Short mmCIF file of C-alpha atoms in Angstrom, two decimals:
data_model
loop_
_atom_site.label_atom_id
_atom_site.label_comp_id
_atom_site.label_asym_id
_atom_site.label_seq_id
_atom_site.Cartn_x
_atom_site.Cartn_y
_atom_site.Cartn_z
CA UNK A 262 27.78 -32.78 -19.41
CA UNK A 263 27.26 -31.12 -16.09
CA UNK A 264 24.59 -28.29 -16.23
CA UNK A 265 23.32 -25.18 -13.66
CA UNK A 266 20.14 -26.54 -12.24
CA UNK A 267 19.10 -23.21 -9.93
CA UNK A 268 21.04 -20.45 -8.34
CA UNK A 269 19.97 -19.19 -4.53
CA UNK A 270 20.97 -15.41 -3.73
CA UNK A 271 21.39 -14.95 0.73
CA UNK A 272 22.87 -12.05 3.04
CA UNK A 273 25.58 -13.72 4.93
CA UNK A 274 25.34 -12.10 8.31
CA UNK A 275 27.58 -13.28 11.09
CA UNK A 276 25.43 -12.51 13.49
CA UNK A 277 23.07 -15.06 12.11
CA UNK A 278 25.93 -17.17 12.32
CA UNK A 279 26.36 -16.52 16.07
CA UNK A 280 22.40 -17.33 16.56
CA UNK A 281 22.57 -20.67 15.26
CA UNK A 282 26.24 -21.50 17.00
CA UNK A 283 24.46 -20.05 20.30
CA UNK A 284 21.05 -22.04 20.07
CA UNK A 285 19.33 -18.53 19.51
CA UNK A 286 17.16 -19.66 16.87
CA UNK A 287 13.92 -19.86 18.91
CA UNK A 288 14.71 -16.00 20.14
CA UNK A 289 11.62 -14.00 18.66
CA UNK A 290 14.31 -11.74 17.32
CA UNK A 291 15.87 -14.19 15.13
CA UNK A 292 12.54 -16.75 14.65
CA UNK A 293 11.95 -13.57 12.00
CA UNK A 294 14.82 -14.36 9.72
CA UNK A 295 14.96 -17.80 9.94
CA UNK A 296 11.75 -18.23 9.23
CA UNK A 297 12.08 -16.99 5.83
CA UNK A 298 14.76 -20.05 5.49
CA UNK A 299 12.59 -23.02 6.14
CA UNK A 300 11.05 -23.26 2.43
CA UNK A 301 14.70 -23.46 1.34
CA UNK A 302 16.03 -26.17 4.04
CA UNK A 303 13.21 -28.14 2.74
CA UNK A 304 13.96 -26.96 -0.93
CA UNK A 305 17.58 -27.99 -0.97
CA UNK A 306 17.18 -31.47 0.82
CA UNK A 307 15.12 -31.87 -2.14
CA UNK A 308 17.19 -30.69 -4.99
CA UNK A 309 20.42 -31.34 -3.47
CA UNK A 310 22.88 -30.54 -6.35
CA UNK A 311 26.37 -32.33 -6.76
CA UNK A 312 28.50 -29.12 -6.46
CA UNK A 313 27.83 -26.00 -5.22
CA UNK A 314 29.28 -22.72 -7.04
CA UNK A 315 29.72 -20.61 -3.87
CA UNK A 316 30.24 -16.67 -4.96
CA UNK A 317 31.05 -14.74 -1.75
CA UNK A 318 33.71 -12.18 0.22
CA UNK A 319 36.49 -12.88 2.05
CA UNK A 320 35.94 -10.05 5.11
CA UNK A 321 39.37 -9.54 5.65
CA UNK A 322 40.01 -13.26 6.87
CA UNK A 323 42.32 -15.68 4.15
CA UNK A 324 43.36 -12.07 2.71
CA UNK A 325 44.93 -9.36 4.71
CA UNK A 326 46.07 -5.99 2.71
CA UNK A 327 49.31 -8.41 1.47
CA UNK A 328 46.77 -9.77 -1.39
CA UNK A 329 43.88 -8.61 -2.58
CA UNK A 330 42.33 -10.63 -5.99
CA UNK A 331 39.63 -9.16 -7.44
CA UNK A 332 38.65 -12.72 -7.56
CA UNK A 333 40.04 -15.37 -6.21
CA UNK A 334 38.79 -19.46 -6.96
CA UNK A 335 39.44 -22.10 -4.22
CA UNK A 336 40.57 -25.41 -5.61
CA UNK A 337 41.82 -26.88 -3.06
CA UNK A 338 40.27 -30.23 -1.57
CA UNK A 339 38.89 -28.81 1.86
CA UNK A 340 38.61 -25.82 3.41
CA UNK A 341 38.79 -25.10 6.95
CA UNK A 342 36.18 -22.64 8.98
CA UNK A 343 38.26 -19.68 10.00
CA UNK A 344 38.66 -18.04 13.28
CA UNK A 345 37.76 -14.72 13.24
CA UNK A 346 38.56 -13.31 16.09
CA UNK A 347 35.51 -15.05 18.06
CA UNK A 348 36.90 -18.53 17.25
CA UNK A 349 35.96 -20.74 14.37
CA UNK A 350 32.51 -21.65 14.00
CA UNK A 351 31.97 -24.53 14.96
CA UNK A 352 30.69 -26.38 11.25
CA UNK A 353 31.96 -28.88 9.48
CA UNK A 354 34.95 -28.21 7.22
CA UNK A 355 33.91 -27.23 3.69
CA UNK A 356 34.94 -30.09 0.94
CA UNK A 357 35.93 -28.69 -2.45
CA UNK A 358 35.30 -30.23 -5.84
CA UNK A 359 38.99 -29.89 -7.19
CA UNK A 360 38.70 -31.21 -10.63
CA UNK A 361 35.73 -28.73 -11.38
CA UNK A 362 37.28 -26.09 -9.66
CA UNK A 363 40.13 -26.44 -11.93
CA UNK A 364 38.37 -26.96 -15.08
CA UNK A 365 36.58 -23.74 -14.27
CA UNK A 366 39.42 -22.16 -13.71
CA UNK A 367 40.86 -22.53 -17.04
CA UNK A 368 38.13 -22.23 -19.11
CA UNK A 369 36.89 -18.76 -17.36
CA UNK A 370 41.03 -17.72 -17.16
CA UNK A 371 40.83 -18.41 -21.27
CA UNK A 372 37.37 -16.32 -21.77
CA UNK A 373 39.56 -13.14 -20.24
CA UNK A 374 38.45 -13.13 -16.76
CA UNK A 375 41.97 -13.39 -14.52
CA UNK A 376 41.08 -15.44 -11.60
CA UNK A 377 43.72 -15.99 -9.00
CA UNK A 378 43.85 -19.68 -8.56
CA UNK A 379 43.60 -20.58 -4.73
CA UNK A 380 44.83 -23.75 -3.10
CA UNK A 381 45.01 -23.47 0.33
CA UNK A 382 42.47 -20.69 2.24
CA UNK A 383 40.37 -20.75 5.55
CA UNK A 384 36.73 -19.96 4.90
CA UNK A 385 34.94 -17.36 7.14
CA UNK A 386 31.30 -16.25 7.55
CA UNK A 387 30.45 -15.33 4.29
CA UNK A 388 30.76 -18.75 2.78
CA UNK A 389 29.48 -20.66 6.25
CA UNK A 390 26.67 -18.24 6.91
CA UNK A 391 24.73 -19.59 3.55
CA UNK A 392 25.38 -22.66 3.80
CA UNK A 393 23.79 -22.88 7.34
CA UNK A 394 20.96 -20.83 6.34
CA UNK A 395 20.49 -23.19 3.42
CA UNK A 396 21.46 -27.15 5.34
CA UNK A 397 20.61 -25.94 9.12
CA UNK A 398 23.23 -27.50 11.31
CA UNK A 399 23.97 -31.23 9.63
CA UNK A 400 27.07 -33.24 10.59
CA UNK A 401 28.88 -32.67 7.22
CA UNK A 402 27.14 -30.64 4.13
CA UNK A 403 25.66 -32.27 2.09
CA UNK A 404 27.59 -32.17 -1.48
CA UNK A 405 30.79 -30.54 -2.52
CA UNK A 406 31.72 -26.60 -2.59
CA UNK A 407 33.62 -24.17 -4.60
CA UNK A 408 34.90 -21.07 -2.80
CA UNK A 409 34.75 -18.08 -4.94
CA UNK A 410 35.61 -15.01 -3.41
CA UNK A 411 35.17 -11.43 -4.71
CA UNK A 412 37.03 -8.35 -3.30
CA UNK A 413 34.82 -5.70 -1.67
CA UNK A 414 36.85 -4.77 1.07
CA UNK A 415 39.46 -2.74 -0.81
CA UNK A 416 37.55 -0.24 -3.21
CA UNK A 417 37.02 -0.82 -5.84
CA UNK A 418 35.16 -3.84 -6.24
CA UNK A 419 34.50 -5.40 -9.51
CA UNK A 420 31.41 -3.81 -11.86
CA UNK A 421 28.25 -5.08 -11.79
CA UNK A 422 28.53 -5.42 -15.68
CA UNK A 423 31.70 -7.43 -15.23
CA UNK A 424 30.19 -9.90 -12.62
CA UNK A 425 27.57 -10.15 -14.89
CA UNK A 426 29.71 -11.33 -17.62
CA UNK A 427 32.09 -13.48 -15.42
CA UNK A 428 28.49 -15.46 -14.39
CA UNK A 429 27.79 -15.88 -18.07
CA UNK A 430 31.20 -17.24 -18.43
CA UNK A 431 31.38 -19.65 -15.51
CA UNK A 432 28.36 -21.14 -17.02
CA UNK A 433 30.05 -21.93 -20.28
CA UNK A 434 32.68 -23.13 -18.31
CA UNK A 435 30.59 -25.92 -16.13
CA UNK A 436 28.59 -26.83 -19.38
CA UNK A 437 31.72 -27.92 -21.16
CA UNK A 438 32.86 -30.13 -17.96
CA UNK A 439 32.46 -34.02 -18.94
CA UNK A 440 30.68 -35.82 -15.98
CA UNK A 441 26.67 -35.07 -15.40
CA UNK A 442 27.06 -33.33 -12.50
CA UNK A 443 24.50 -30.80 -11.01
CA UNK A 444 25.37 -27.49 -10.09
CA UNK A 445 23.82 -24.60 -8.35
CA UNK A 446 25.43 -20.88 -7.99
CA UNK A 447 24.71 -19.25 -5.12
CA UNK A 448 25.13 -15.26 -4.54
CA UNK A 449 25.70 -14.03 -1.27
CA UNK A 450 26.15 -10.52 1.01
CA UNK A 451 24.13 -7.70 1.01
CA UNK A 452 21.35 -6.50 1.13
CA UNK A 453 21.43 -2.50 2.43
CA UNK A 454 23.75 -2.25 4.96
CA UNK A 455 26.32 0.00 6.11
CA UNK A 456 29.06 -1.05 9.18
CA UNK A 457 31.25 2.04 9.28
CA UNK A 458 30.82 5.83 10.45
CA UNK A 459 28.22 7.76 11.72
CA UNK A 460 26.28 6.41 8.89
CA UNK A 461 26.19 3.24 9.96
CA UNK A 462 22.35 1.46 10.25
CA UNK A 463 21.76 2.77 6.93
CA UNK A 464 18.61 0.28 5.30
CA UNK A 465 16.82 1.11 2.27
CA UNK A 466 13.96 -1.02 1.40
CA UNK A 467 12.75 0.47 -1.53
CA UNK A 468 16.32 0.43 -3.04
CA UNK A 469 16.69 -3.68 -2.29
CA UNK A 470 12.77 -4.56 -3.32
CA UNK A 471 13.65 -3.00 -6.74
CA UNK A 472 16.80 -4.50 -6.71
CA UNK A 473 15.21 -8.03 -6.38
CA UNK A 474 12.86 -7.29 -9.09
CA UNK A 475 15.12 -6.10 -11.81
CA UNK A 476 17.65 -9.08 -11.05
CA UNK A 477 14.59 -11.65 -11.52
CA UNK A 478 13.37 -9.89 -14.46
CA UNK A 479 16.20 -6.96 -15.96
CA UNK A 480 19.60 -8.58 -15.06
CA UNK A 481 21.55 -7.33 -17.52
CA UNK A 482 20.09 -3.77 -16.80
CA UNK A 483 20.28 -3.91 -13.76
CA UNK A 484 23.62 -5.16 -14.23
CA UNK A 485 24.64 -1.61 -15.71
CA UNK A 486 24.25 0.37 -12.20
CA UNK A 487 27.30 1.74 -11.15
CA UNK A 488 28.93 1.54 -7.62
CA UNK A 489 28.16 4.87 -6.39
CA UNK A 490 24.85 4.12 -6.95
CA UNK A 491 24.88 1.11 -4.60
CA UNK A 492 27.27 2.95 -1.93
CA UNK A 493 25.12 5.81 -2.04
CA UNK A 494 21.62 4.06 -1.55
CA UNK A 495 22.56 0.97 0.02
CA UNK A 496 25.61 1.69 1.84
CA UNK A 497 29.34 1.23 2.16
CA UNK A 498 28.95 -2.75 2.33
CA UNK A 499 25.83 -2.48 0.52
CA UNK A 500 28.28 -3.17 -2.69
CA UNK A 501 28.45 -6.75 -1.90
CA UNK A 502 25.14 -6.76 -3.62
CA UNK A 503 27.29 -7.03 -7.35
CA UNK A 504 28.18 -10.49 -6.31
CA UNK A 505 24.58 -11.80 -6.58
CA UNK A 506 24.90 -10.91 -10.41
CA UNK A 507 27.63 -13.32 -10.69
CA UNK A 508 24.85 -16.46 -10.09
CA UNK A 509 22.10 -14.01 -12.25
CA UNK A 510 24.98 -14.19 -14.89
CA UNK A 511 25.15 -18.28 -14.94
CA UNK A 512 21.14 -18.66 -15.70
CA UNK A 513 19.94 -20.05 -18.59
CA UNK A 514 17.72 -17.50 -19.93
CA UNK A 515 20.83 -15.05 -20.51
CA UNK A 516 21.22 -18.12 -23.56
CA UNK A 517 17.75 -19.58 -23.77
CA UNK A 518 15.50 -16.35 -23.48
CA UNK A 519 13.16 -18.54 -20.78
CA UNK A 520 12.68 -16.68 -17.27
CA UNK A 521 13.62 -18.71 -14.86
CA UNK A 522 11.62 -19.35 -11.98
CA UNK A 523 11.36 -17.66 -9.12
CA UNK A 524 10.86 -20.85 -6.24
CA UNK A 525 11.19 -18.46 -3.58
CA UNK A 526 11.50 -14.93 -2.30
CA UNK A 527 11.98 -13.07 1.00
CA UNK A 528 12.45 -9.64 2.74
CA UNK A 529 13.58 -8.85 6.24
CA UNK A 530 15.03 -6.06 8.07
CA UNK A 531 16.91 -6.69 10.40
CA UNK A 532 19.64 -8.87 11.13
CA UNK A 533 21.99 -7.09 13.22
CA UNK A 534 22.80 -4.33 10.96
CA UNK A 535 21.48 -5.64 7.60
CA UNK A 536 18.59 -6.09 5.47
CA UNK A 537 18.50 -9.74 4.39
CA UNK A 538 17.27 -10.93 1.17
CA UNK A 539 16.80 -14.07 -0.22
CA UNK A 540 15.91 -15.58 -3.91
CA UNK A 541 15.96 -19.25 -4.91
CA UNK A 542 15.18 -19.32 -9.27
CA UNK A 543 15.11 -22.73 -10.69
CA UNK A 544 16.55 -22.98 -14.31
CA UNK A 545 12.61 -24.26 -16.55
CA UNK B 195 45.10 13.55 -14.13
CA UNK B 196 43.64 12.19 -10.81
CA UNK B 197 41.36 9.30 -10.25
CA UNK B 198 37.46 10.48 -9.95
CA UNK B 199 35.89 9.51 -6.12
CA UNK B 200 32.30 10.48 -6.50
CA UNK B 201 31.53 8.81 -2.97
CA UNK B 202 33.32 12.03 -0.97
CA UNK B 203 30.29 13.64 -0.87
CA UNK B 204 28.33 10.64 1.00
CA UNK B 205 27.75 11.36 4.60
CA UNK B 206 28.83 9.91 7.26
CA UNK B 207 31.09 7.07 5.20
CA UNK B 208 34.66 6.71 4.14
CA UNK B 209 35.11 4.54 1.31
CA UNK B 210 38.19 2.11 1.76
CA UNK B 211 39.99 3.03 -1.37
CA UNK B 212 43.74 2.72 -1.87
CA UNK B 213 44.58 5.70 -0.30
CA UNK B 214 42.91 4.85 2.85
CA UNK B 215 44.67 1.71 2.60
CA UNK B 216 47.80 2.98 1.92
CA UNK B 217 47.54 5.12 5.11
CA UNK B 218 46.36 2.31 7.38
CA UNK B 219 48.27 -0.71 5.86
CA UNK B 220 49.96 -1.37 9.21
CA UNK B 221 46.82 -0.61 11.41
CA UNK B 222 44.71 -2.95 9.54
CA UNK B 223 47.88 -5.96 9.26
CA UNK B 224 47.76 -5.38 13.34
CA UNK B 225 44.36 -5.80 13.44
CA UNK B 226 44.86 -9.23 11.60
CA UNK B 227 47.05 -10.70 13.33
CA UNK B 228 44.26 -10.74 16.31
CA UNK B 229 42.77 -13.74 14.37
CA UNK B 230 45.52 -15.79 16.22
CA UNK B 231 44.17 -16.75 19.94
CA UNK B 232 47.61 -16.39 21.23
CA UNK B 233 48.07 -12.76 19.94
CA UNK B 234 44.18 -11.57 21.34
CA UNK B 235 45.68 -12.88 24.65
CA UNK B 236 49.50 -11.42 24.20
CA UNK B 237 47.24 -8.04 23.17
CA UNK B 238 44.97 -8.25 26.22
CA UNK B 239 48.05 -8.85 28.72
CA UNK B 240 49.41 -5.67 27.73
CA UNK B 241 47.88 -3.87 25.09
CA UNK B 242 50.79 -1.05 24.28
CA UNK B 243 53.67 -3.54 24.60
CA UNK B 244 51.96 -5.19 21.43
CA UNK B 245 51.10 -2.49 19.37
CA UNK B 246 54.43 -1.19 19.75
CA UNK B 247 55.38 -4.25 17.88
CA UNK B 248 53.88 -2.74 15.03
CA UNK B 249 55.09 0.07 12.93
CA UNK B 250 52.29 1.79 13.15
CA UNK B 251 52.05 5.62 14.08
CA UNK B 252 51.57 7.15 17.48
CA UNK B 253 47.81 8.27 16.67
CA UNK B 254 47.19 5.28 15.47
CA UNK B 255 47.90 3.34 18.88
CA UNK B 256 45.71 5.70 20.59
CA UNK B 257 42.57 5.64 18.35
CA UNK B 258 43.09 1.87 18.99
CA UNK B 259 43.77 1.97 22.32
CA UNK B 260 40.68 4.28 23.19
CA UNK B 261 38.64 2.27 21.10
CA UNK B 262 37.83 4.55 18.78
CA UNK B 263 36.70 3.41 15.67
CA UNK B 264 36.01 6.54 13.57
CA UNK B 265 39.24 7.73 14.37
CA UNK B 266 40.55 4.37 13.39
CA UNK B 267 39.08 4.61 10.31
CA UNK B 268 40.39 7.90 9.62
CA UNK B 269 43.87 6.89 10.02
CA UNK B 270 43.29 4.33 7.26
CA UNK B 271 41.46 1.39 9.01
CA UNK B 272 39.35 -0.83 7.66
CA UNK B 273 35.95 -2.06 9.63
CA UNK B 274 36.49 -5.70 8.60
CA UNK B 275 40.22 -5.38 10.21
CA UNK B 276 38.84 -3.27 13.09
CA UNK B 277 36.16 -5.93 14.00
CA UNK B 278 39.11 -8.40 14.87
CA UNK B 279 39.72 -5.56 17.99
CA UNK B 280 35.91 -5.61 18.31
CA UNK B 281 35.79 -9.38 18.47
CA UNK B 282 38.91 -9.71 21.29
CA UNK B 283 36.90 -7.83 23.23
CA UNK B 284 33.80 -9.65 22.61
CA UNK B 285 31.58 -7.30 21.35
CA UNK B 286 29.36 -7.89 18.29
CA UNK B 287 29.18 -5.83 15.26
CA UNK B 288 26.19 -4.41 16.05
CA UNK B 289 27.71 -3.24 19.13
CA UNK B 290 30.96 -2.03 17.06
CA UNK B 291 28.72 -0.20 14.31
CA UNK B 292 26.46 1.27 17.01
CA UNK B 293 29.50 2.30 18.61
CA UNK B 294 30.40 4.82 15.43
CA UNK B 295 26.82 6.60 15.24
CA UNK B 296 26.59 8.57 18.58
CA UNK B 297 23.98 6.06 19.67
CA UNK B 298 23.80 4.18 22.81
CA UNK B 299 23.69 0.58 22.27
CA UNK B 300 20.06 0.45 22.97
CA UNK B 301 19.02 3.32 21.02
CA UNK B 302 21.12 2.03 18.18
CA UNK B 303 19.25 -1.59 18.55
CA UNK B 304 15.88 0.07 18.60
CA UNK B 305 16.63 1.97 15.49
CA UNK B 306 17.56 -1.43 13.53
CA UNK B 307 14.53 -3.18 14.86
CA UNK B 308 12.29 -0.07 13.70
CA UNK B 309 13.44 -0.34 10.34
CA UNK B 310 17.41 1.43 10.45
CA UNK B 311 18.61 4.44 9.63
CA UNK B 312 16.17 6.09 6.55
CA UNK B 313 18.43 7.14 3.56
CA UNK B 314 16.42 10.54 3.35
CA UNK B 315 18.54 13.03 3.89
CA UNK B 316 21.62 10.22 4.27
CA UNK B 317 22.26 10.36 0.46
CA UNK B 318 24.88 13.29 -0.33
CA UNK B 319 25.94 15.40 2.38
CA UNK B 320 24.47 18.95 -0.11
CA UNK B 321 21.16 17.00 0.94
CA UNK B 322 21.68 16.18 4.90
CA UNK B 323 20.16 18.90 7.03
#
């Protein structure tokens, strides 16, 4: 049976992007956050799962205001970088895992979570962004994806509570699929950050510091915040943060009681406009 | 009985809710289509010819046209659909949020670098000075 071997929580900046397209990455500026990336480069190359789960936002790329799912599964069998308005970055296109996708699909659709089944969409930063973080710049990556986007453009954006849940049940899904495949969720977006009005610059590190605590060791607490809360102290696109409960959601310990561990752990402010955060917990 | 929208009272910030969206539906579909490199340059050849394309109001063309995102976003835009104008002109989105605060570019930069904007006195706008 396949199983969830870790799950890795990352901002998804496109300016970080733009960095590592631009050969910035030496740039004091930006040494700063990728430095806090090189454990997991080194990390991943050596637990290299078959499939990665891949929980992030569309920001107004495959979905204009004609569609908006609250969450939307890609199951198609590649996925191609999307222009954004600068051009498409230029990384290799995103291969899906189809026959997992699909098997997700329906068992999360039949546990009462509607996903909106996706079969053809362009990917943009917040799915790329990670994945370069995580793999550097390699000629393909190196295993499989799953696109799963979550609406946080259009408000409101799903609860915490119900990401939460919808982790637990993607787990149950991938444990019941019949090939021994590895699989690692990742969480992406955040951490404080706000993009819009005269608010905009808004950081708040004590906010995201006890946000990384409480989702390493009071998930399903923490998982009962509501989304003023995060708008208020985290800003406007701080909300992004209630995807990173969707991995929390698909550890073991929400089943097995045993912690997971915590492999890695990092704090910077800033990347353009945003507080990055990063987690890596490893399933015991 | 209407729906409850606690975040009015947070400064600074519109939340993108359905009534924003409702109001900028066509502002925000032009913005998209600007993810098409022969639109940015059909836009940049002559900007009012192609919003006048659109069905979007009068206002509207002019916030977009002076490049003003917080009026954009008071008509009903949305900053990930604005950042498609941001991007045909090539600025970044630390240029385009800087752009929103008052802030030069430099003093906005500085500010992020320092540690960004402090949420005392940011939370509720009872609470700003």
């Amino acid at each position: 049976m396949a199983r969830i071997t870790a799950s890795v929580y990352t901002s998804h900046v496109p300016a970080i992007g733009a960095a590592l397209d631009q050969g910035k990455t030496g740039e004091p500026y930006w040494q700063k956050v990728f430095s806090g990336y090189e454990f997991s480069k080194a990390w991943l190359r050596e637990n290299t799962p078959d499939v990665i789960f891949l929980v992030y936002n569309d920001h107004a790329t495959a979905f204009s205001l004609e569609m908006i799912p609250t969450f939307a599964i890609g199951c198609a069998t590649e996925f191609k970088p999307a222009d954004e308005g600068w051009g498409p970055r230029p990384v290799p296109v995103v291969q899906g895992h189809p026959e997992l996708a699909a098997h997700i699909a329906q068992s999360v659709i039949q546990d009462d979570f509607d996903l909106t089944i996706v079969n053809r969409m362009d990917v943009d930063h917040g799915l790329t962004v990670p994945l370069s973080l995580m793999c550097g710049q390699p000629q393909a990556w190196p295993c499989p994806v799953i696109p799963f986007a979550v609406n946080v453009v259009q408000y409101p954006a799903p609860s915490g509570r119900r990401c939460f849940n919808l982790g637990r049940a993607i787990r149950k899904a991938v444990e019941s699929y019949d090939a021994p495949l590895k699989v690692q969720v990742w969480g992406t977006g955040g951490m404080s950050h706000q993009l819009q009005g005269p608010r905009a610059g808004l950081i708040n590190r004590a906010f995201d510091n006890a946000f990384l605590d409480r989702l390493i060791a009071d998930p399903a607490g923490l998982s009962q915040m509501p989304h003023i809360d995060y708008v208020r102290e985290a800003g406007s696109e701080g909300i992004e943060l209630v995807m990173w409960l969707i991995a929390r959601g698909a550890m073991s310990d929400e089943f097995d009681n045993k912690a997971p561990k915590v492999a890695h752990r990092f704090y910077h402010v800033p990347a353009s406009n945003t507080a990055v955060g990063h987690l890596i917990l490893e399933n015991q | 009985m209407a729906l409850e929208k606690p975040y009015k009272d947070i400064p600074g910030t519109t939340i993108f809710d359905a009534e924003q969206s409702r109001k900028g539906y066509h502002l925000n579909q032009f913005c998209m289509s600007l993810m098409k490199a022969e639109n940015r340059a059909r836009f940049k050849a002559d900007e009012r010819a192609y919003l006048d394309e659109w069905p979007m109001t009068e206002e509207q063309k002019q916030a977009v046209l002076a490049r003003d995102l917080n009026w954009c976003i008071h008509l009903g835009g949305n900053i990930y659909f604005l950042a498609k104008i941001g991007a045909t002109d090539g600025k970044s989105f630390q240029q385009m949020a800087g752009s929103m605060t008052g802030m030069s570019e430099e003093e906005y930069r500085d500010m992020m670098i320092a540690g960004g904007r402090s949420i005392e006195g940011n939370r509720s706008i009872g609470e700003k000075k």
